[in-house]
CSV table of C-alpha atoms and ligand atoms in Angstrom, one decimal:
chain,number,residue,atom,x,y,z
A,1,MET,CA,87.3,160.8,203.0
A,2,ARG,CA,90.6,162.6,204.3
A,3,VAL,CA,92.9,161.1,207.0
A,4,LEU,CA,96.1,162.3,208.5
A,5,GLY,CA,98.7,160.2,208.9
A,6,ILE,CA,101.7,160.1,211.3
A,7,GLU,CA,104.4,158.2,211.5
A,8,THR,CA,107.3,158.0,214.1
A,9,SER,CA,108.3,154.5,214.6
A,10,CYS,CA,112.0,155.1,213.9
A,11,ASP,CA,114.5,157.9,212.5
A,12,GLU,CA,112.2,160.0,210.2
A,13,THR,CA,109.4,161.8,211.2
A,14,GLY,CA,106.5,161.7,208.7
A,15,VAL,CA,103.1,163.7,208.3
A,16,ALA,CA,100.8,163.7,205.3
A,17,ILE,CA,96.8,164.2,204.3
A,18,TYR,CA,95.8,161.6,201.8
A,19,ASP,CA,92.5,161.9,200.2
A,20,THR,CA,90.1,158.7,199.4
A,21,GLN,CA,89.2,160.9,196.0
A,22,HIS,CA,92.2,162.8,195.1
A,23,GLY,CA,95.2,161.1,196.9
A,24,ILE,CA,98.0,162.6,198.9
A,25,VAL,CA,97.4,166.5,198.8
A,26,SER,CA,100.1,167.2,201.7
A,27,GLU,CA,102.9,166.2,203.2
A,28,ALA,CA,105.9,166.7,205.1
A,29,LEU,CA,109.4,164.4,205.9
A,30,TYR,CA,111.8,165.6,208.4
A,31,SER,CA,115.0,162.7,208.3
A,32,GLN,CA,116.6,162.3,212.0
A,33,VAL,CA,119.9,160.8,210.3
A,34,GLU,CA,122.5,164.2,211.1
A,35,ASN,CA,121.5,163.3,215.0
A,36,HIS,CA,122.4,159.7,214.8
A,37,VAL,CA,125.3,159.8,212.4
A,38,GLU,CA,128.1,160.1,215.3
A,39,TYR,CA,126.7,157.0,217.3
A,40,GLY,CA,126.7,155.1,214.0
A,41,GLY,CA,123.1,153.7,214.3
A,42,VAL,CA,119.6,155.0,215.7
A,43,VAL,CA,120.2,156.1,219.2
A,44,PRO,CA,116.3,155.2,220.6
A,45,GLU,CA,116.1,158.3,223.5
A,46,LEU,CA,117.4,160.8,221.0
A,47,ALA,CA,114.5,159.5,218.2
A,48,SER,CA,112.1,160.0,220.4
A,49,ARG,CA,112.9,163.4,221.8
A,50,ASP,CA,113.7,164.7,218.0
A,51,HIS,CA,109.7,163.2,217.1
A,52,ILE,CA,108.5,165.6,219.8
A,53,ARG,CA,110.3,168.5,218.7
A,54,LYS,CA,109.6,168.1,215.2
A,55,LEU,CA,105.8,166.7,215.4
A,56,VAL,CA,103.6,169.6,215.9
A,57,PRO,CA,105.2,172.1,213.7
A,58,MET,CA,105.2,169.0,211.1
A,59,LEU,CA,101.3,169.1,211.4
A,60,ARG,CA,101.1,172.7,210.9
A,61,GLN,CA,103.1,172.6,207.8
A,62,VAL,CA,101.5,170.1,206.3
A,63,PHE,CA,97.5,171.5,207.1
A,64,SER,CA,99.0,174.8,206.0
A,65,ILE,CA,100.2,173.4,202.6
A,66,ALA,CA,97.2,171.9,201.9
A,67,GLY,CA,95.0,175.0,202.7
A,68,LEU,CA,93.4,172.9,205.7
A,69,GLY,CA,91.8,172.8,208.8
A,70,HIS,CA,91.4,170.3,211.5
A,71,GLY,CA,87.7,170.3,210.6
A,72,ASP,CA,88.4,169.0,207.0
A,73,VAL,CA,90.0,165.6,208.1
A,74,ASP,CA,87.8,162.8,209.2
A,75,GLY,CA,90.3,160.4,210.9
A,76,ILE,CA,93.6,160.2,212.1
A,77,ALA,CA,96.3,157.4,211.9
A,78,TYR,CA,99.8,156.6,213.3
A,79,THR,CA,102.5,154.1,213.2
A,80,ALA,CA,101.7,151.7,215.9
A,81,GLY,CA,104.6,149.0,215.3
A,82,PRO,CA,106.6,147.7,214.8
A,83,GLY,CA,109.1,150.1,215.5
A,84,LEU,CA,111.0,151.4,218.6
A,85,ILE,CA,108.6,151.9,221.5
A,86,GLY,CA,109.6,155.3,222.6
A,87,ALA,CA,109.4,156.9,219.1
A,88,LEU,CA,106.1,154.7,218.4
A,89,MET,CA,104.6,156.5,221.5
A,90,VAL,CA,105.2,160.3,220.2
A,91,GLY,CA,103.3,159.6,217.1
A,92,ALA,CA,100.5,157.4,219.0
A,93,ALA,CA,100.2,160.2,222.0
A,94,THR,CA,100.0,163.0,219.3
A,95,GLY,CA,96.8,161.2,217.3
A,96,ARG,CA,95.0,159.6,220.2
A,97,ALA,CA,95.0,163.3,221.9
A,98,LEU,CA,94.3,165.1,218.4
A,99,GLY,CA,91.4,162.3,217.6
A,100,MET,CA,90.1,163.2,220.8
A,101,ALA,CA,90.4,166.7,220.5
A,102,TRP,CA,88.7,167.1,217.1
A,103,ASP,CA,86.5,164.1,218.0
A,104,VAL,CA,87.5,161.9,214.6
A,105,PRO,CA,88.2,158.2,215.0
A,106,THR,CA,91.8,157.5,215.3
A,107,LEU,CA,93.8,154.1,214.1
A,108,GLY,CA,96.6,152.3,214.8
A,109,VAL,CA,98.2,151.3,211.9
A,110,HIS,CA,101.2,148.8,210.7
A,111,HIS,CA,104.2,150.3,209.4
A,112,MET,CA,105.2,147.2,207.3
A,113,GLU,CA,101.4,147.2,206.0
A,114,GLY,CA,102.6,151.2,204.9
A,115,HIS,CA,105.6,149.8,203.4
A,116,LEU,CA,103.3,146.9,201.4
A,117,LEU,CA,100.7,148.7,200.2
A,118,ALA,CA,102.6,152.1,199.0
A,119,PRO,CA,103.1,150.9,195.3
A,120,MET,CA,99.3,151.7,195.1
A,121,LEU,CA,99.8,155.5,195.6
A,122,GLU,CA,101.0,155.7,192.2
A,123,SER,CA,98.9,156.1,189.2
A,124,LYS,CA,100.2,152.6,187.7
A,125,ALA,CA,99.8,150.5,190.6
A,126,PRO,CA,99.4,146.7,190.7
A,127,GLN,CA,96.0,145.0,191.1
A,128,TYR,CA,95.4,141.9,193.6
A,129,PRO,CA,96.4,138.9,194.6
A,130,PHE,CA,100.0,139.9,193.5
A,131,VAL,CA,103.5,138.6,195.6
A,132,ALA,CA,105.3,141.4,197.7
A,133,LEU,CA,109.0,141.3,198.3
A,134,LEU,CA,109.5,143.2,201.9
A,135,VAL,CA,113.1,144.7,202.3
A,136,SER,CA,113.7,147.0,205.4
A,137,GLY,CA,115.9,147.5,207.9
A,138,GLY,CA,114.1,145.6,210.0
A,139,HIS,CA,112.1,143.1,208.0
A,140,THR,CA,112.4,140.8,204.8
A,141,GLN,CA,109.4,138.9,203.7
A,142,LEU,CA,108.2,137.4,201.4
A,143,VAL,CA,104.2,137.9,201.6
A,144,LYS,CA,101.1,137.1,199.0
A,145,VAL,CA,98.9,139.7,199.3
A,146,ASP,CA,95.0,138.7,198.4
A,147,ASP,CA,93.4,142.1,199.4
A,148,VAL,CA,94.3,144.8,202.1
A,149,GLY,CA,94.6,142.4,205.3
A,150,GLN,CA,94.7,139.3,203.4
A,151,TYR,CA,98.4,138.4,203.8
A,152,GLN,CA,100.4,135.4,203.6
A,153,LEU,CA,103.4,134.9,204.7
A,154,LEU,CA,105.7,133.0,202.5
A,155,GLY,CA,109.1,133.7,203.6
A,156,GLU,CA,111.4,135.7,205.6
A,157,SER,CA,115.2,135.5,206.6
A,158,LEU,CA,115.6,133.8,209.6
A,159,ASP,CA,118.4,136.6,210.5
A,160,ASP,CA,119.5,139.9,209.8
A,161,ALA,CA,117.3,142.1,207.4
A,162,ALA,CA,118.5,142.9,203.8
A,163,GLY,CA,118.7,146.6,205.0
A,164,GLU,CA,120.8,145.5,208.3
A,165,ALA,CA,122.9,143.7,206.2
A,166,PHE,CA,123.5,146.5,204.3
A,167,ASP,CA,123.9,148.6,207.3
A,168,LYS,CA,126.3,146.3,209.0
A,169,VAL,CA,128.7,145.6,205.7
A,170,ALA,CA,128.5,149.9,205.3
A,171,LYS,CA,130.1,150.2,209.3
A,172,MET,CA,132.7,147.1,207.7
A,173,LEU,CA,133.5,149.2,205.0
A,174,GLU,CA,133.8,152.3,207.5
A,175,LEU,CA,131.3,153.7,205.7
A,176,ASP,CA,128.7,156.5,208.1
A,177,TYR,CA,125.5,155.3,209.0
A,178,PRO,CA,122.5,155.0,207.4
A,179,GLY,CA,125.0,152.5,205.6
A,180,GLY,CA,122.4,151.2,202.5
A,181,PRO,CA,122.5,153.9,200.3
A,182,LYS,CA,126.7,154.6,200.9
A,183,VAL,CA,127.3,151.3,200.2
A,184,ALA,CA,124.7,151.3,196.8
A,185,LYS,CA,126.6,154.6,195.8
A,186,LEU,CA,130.0,153.3,196.6
A,187,ALA,CA,129.3,149.9,194.5
A,188,GLN,CA,128.7,151.6,191.4
A,189,GLN,CA,132.8,152.4,191.4
A,190,GLY,CA,133.4,148.6,192.1
A,191,VAL,CA,134.5,146.5,189.3
A,192,ALA,CA,132.2,143.4,188.9
A,193,GLY,CA,133.3,140.3,189.6
A,194,ARG,CA,136.5,140.6,191.5
A,195,PHE,CA,134.8,139.0,194.4
A,196,ARG,CA,132.5,136.9,194.9
A,197,PHE,CA,129.9,136.4,198.1
A,198,PRO,CA,127.6,133.3,198.9
A,199,ARG,CA,124.0,133.0,197.8
A,200,PRO,CA,122.1,132.2,200.8
A,201,MET,CA,119.9,129.5,201.5
A,202,VAL,CA,119.3,129.5,197.6
A,203,ASP,CA,120.3,125.7,197.0
A,204,ARG,CA,118.0,124.4,199.6
A,205,PRO,CA,113.6,124.4,199.0
A,206,GLY,CA,111.8,126.7,200.2
A,207,LEU,CA,111.6,131.1,200.6
A,208,ASP,CA,112.7,131.8,204.0
A,209,MET,CA,116.6,133.8,203.6
A,210,SER,CA,119.7,134.4,205.7
A,211,PHE,CA,121.9,136.9,205.2
A,212,SER,CA,124.0,136.7,208.4
A,213,GLY,CA,126.7,134.0,206.5
A,214,LEU,CA,127.0,136.8,203.9
A,215,LYS,CA,127.9,139.4,206.1
A,216,THR,CA,130.8,137.0,207.9
A,217,ALA,CA,132.2,136.1,204.0
A,218,VAL,CA,132.5,139.7,203.8
A,219,LEU,CA,134.0,140.4,206.7
A,220,TYR,CA,136.5,137.7,206.4
A,221,THR,CA,137.1,139.3,202.7
A,222,ILE,CA,138.0,142.8,204.5
A,223,HIS,CA,140.3,140.9,207.2
A,224,ASP,CA,142.6,138.7,203.8
A,225,LEU,CA,142.6,142.0,202.4
A,226,GLN,CA,143.8,144.1,205.4
A,227,SER,CA,146.5,141.3,207.1
A,228,VAL,CA,148.3,142.3,203.2
A,229,ASP,CA,147.7,145.3,202.7
A,230,GLY,CA,146.9,147.0,206.0
A,231,LYS,CA,144.2,149.5,205.3
A,232,LEU,CA,141.8,148.6,202.8
A,233,ALA,CA,141.7,151.0,199.2
A,234,LEU,CA,138.7,153.0,197.9
A,235,GLN,CA,138.7,150.7,194.9
A,236,ASP,CA,138.9,147.3,197.4
A,237,GLN,CA,136.2,149.0,199.4
A,238,ALA,CA,134.1,149.4,196.1
A,239,ASP,CA,135.1,146.2,194.6
A,240,ILE,CA,133.4,144.7,197.8
A,241,ALA,CA,130.2,146.6,197.9
A,242,CYS,CA,130.1,146.0,194.4
A,243,ALA,CA,130.1,142.3,195.2
A,244,PHE,CA,128.2,142.0,198.2
A,245,GLU,CA,125.1,144.2,196.6
A,246,GLU,CA,125.3,141.9,193.9
A,247,ALA,CA,125.2,139.0,196.1
A,248,VAL,CA,122.0,140.8,198.2
A,249,ALA,CA,120.1,141.2,195.2
A,250,ASP,CA,121.0,137.7,193.5
A,251,THR,CA,119.2,135.9,196.6
A,252,LEU,CA,116.0,138.4,196.5
A,253,ALA,CA,115.5,137.3,192.7
A,254,ILE,CA,115.8,133.8,193.0
A,255,LYS,CA,113.4,134.0,195.9
A,256,CYS,CA,111.5,136.0,194.3
A,257,ARG,CA,111.1,134.2,191.0
A,258,ARG,CA,110.7,131.1,193.7
A,259,ALA,CA,107.1,132.9,195.4
A,260,LEU,CA,106.0,133.8,191.9
A,261,ARG,CA,106.7,130.0,190.2
A,262,GLN,CA,105.0,128.5,193.9
A,263,THR,CA,101.8,130.6,193.8
A,264,GLY,CA,101.4,131.0,190.3
A,265,LEU,CA,100.8,134.8,190.3
A,266,ARG,CA,102.5,137.0,187.9
A,267,THR,CA,102.9,140.5,189.4
A,268,LEU,CA,105.8,141.2,192.2
A,269,VAL,CA,106.1,144.1,194.5
A,270,ILE,CA,108.7,145.2,195.8
A,271,ALA,CA,109.2,148.0,199.0
A,272,GLY,CA,110.7,149.4,202.0
A,273,GLY,CA,114.0,150.9,202.3
A,274,VAL,CA,116.5,148.6,200.1
A,275,SER,CA,113.5,148.5,197.1
A,276,ALA,CA,115.1,152.0,196.6
A,277,ASN,CA,118.7,150.2,195.5
A,278,THR,CA,118.7,150.6,191.9
A,279,ALA,CA,120.7,147.0,191.3
A,280,LEU,CA,117.9,145.1,193.6
A,281,ARG,CA,115.2,146.8,190.8
A,282,GLN,CA,117.0,146.0,187.9
A,283,LYS,CA,118.0,142.3,188.7
A,284,LEU,CA,114.1,141.9,189.7
A,285,SER,CA,113.2,143.2,186.5
A,286,ASP,CA,114.9,141.3,184.5
A,287,MET,CA,113.9,138.4,186.3
A,288,VAL,CA,110.3,139.0,185.8
A,289,LYS,CA,110.8,139.4,182.5
A,290,HIS,CA,111.7,136.0,182.1
A,291,GLN,CA,108.8,134.7,183.9
A,292,GLN,CA,106.9,137.5,181.8
A,293,ALA,CA,105.8,138.6,185.1
A,294,ARG,CA,105.4,142.2,186.0
A,295,ILE,CA,107.0,144.4,188.9
A,296,TYR,CA,105.8,147.3,190.9
A,297,TYR,CA,107.4,149.7,193.1
A,298,PRO,CA,107.2,152.7,194.7
A,299,ARG,CA,108.9,156.4,193.6
A,300,LEU,CA,112.4,156.5,195.8
A,301,GLN,CA,110.5,158.9,198.2
A,302,TYR,CA,108.2,156.4,199.4
A,303,CYS,CA,110.7,153.3,199.7
A,304,THR,CA,111.5,154.4,202.8
A,305,ASP,CA,109.6,155.9,205.5
A,306,ASN,CA,107.0,158.4,205.2
A,307,GLY,CA,103.8,159.8,206.4
A,308,ALA,CA,101.7,159.4,203.1
A,309,MET,CA,102.3,155.4,203.6
A,310,ILE,CA,100.5,155.2,206.9
A,311,ALA,CA,97.5,157.8,205.7
A,312,HIS,CA,96.9,155.7,203.1
A,313,VAL,CA,96.7,152.4,205.0
A,314,GLY,CA,95.0,154.3,207.3
A,315,ALA,CA,92.1,155.7,204.9
A,316,LEU,CA,91.8,152.3,203.5
A,317,ARG,CA,90.8,151.3,207.2
A,318,LEU,CA,89.1,153.7,209.0
A,319,ARG,CA,86.8,153.6,205.6
A,320,ALA,CA,85.8,150.4,206.1
A,321,GLY,CA,85.0,151.3,209.9
A,322,GLN,CA,87.9,150.1,211.7
A,323,SER,CA,89.2,152.4,214.4
A,324,ASN,CA,91.1,151.8,217.8
A,325,ASN,CA,89.4,152.3,221.0
A,326,LEU,CA,90.6,154.3,223.6
A,327,ALA,CA,93.6,152.6,224.9
A,328,MET,CA,96.4,153.7,223.5
A,329,GLN,CA,98.3,150.8,222.3
A,330,VAL,CA,101.8,150.6,220.5
A,331,LYS,CA,103.6,147.1,219.5
A,332,PRO,CA,107.1,147.5,219.3
A,333,ARG,CA,106.6,143.7,218.0
A,334,TRP,CA,103.6,142.7,215.5
A,335,SER,CA,103.3,140.6,212.7
A,336,LEU,CA,101.5,141.3,209.3
A,337,VAL,CA,99.9,138.2,209.3
A,338,GLU,CA,97.3,139.3,212.6
A,339,LEU,CA,95.6,142.3,210.6
A,340,ASP,CA,92.4,142.3,210.0
A,341,PRO,CA,91.1,141.5,206.4
A,342,VAL,CA,89.7,144.7,205.1
A,343,SER,CA,87.4,144.9,201.4
A,344,VAL,CA,87.9,147.8,199.7
A,345,LYS,CA,85.6,146.4,196.4
B,1,KG4,O1,112.2,151.1,205.4
B,1,KG4,P1,113.0,151.8,205.6
B,1,KG4,O2,113.2,153.3,205.7
B,1,KG4,O3,112.9,151.7,207.5
B,1,KG4,C1,112.5,150.7,208.0
B,1,KG4,O4,111.4,150.3,208.3
B,1,KG4,O5,113.9,149.8,208.6
B,1,KG4,O6,114.7,150.9,206.1
B,1,KG4,C2,116.0,151.6,206.0
B,1,KG4,C3,116.9,150.5,205.7
B,1,KG4,C4,117.8,150.9,206.3
B,1,KG4,O7,118.7,149.5,206.3
B,1,KG4,C5,118.8,151.7,205.0
B,1,KG4,O8,120.2,151.1,204.7
B,1,KG4,C6,118.0,150.5,203.6
B,1,KG4,O9,116.8,150.8,204.1
B,1,KG4,N1,118.3,151.1,202.0
B,1,KG4,C7,118.9,151.0,201.4
B,1,KG4,C8,118.6,152.1,200.2
B,1,KG4,N2,118.1,153.0,201.1
B,1,KG4,C9,117.9,152.5,201.9
B,1,KG4,N3,119.6,149.9,200.9
B,1,KG4,C10,120.4,149.9,200.2
B,1,KG4,N4,120.4,150.1,199.0
B,1,KG4,C11,119.4,151.7,199.2
B,1,KG4,N5,120.0,152.4,198.2
B,2,ZN,ZN1,109.9,151.4,207.6
């Protein structure tokens, strides 16, 4: 079965074709970063308009790369949520229209399920069941995954998502949007140990997390330095970035270790934009070694938003007979645990 996947939930337009026998056969990705950088964040209306501009040429491109025609796909999957409503509508309307025109079933896919199962696209894929740490710009969740669609939420951030905290700290350090990768890059020049920020909620039982206090601690440190020296020196910025990144990675590692112990599982999967962070990957890899557990993550291009993860999840569900009726529904807010189970065995 071949499925066309369309991702337009935020500021990346992603299109891919997934073949259940051969994997991803063709893909295209376009990032809108340049359009939003002067505003310091994603402007929803600009995002929708840019998806409209880019989507059809990119659809042509993936078919051309694959040497396929529209008669060669058996279904279409598009991101139905969570995300920006206008941006989601572009992918949903296009997916539904093509499905009707080509007479193939269509399915609205959950963006975070796309991230969650992206490590399955790798040749060395994890076996179910596993614990997943989902870390993106909008979500930080620990999930017990028994199979496709069988998700139990173990814990989540009660306030900011880890990616959001990275983005906000980037702004405090006067770095451009998107901040996460910029903070990570700056952190490499930082001197570890000069600052130490709190590891929020690690001394409390449970698997929930919080990152807003950490963000405030960073803000106070910046203010203190500014009141002494005026503007922050580059080394100050780098040292703060380094301490912040370490505090996030440490907090997540402590919660992941607790989740592995609590569930008795020995497989940890990390996915979502922040899973591209090298310090986090290193910290979690060290932690799992001590737990006699194993860690899996997607290749870098599948950590952040892309069409491949949507085509992949769409194929798993469409193959199992799931599809939407004619009603086109997008869900800007949508919990992962509401999804229907699918058995792919
Ligand atoms: O999964 P994603 O592409 O989009 C959402 O679904 O939100 O994640 C984007 C988030 C942003 O907050 C971005 O700053 C963060 O992931 N991010 C990173 C890195 N790369 C992306 N954060 C820290 N280090 C990185 N290398
Ligand atoms: Zn995402």
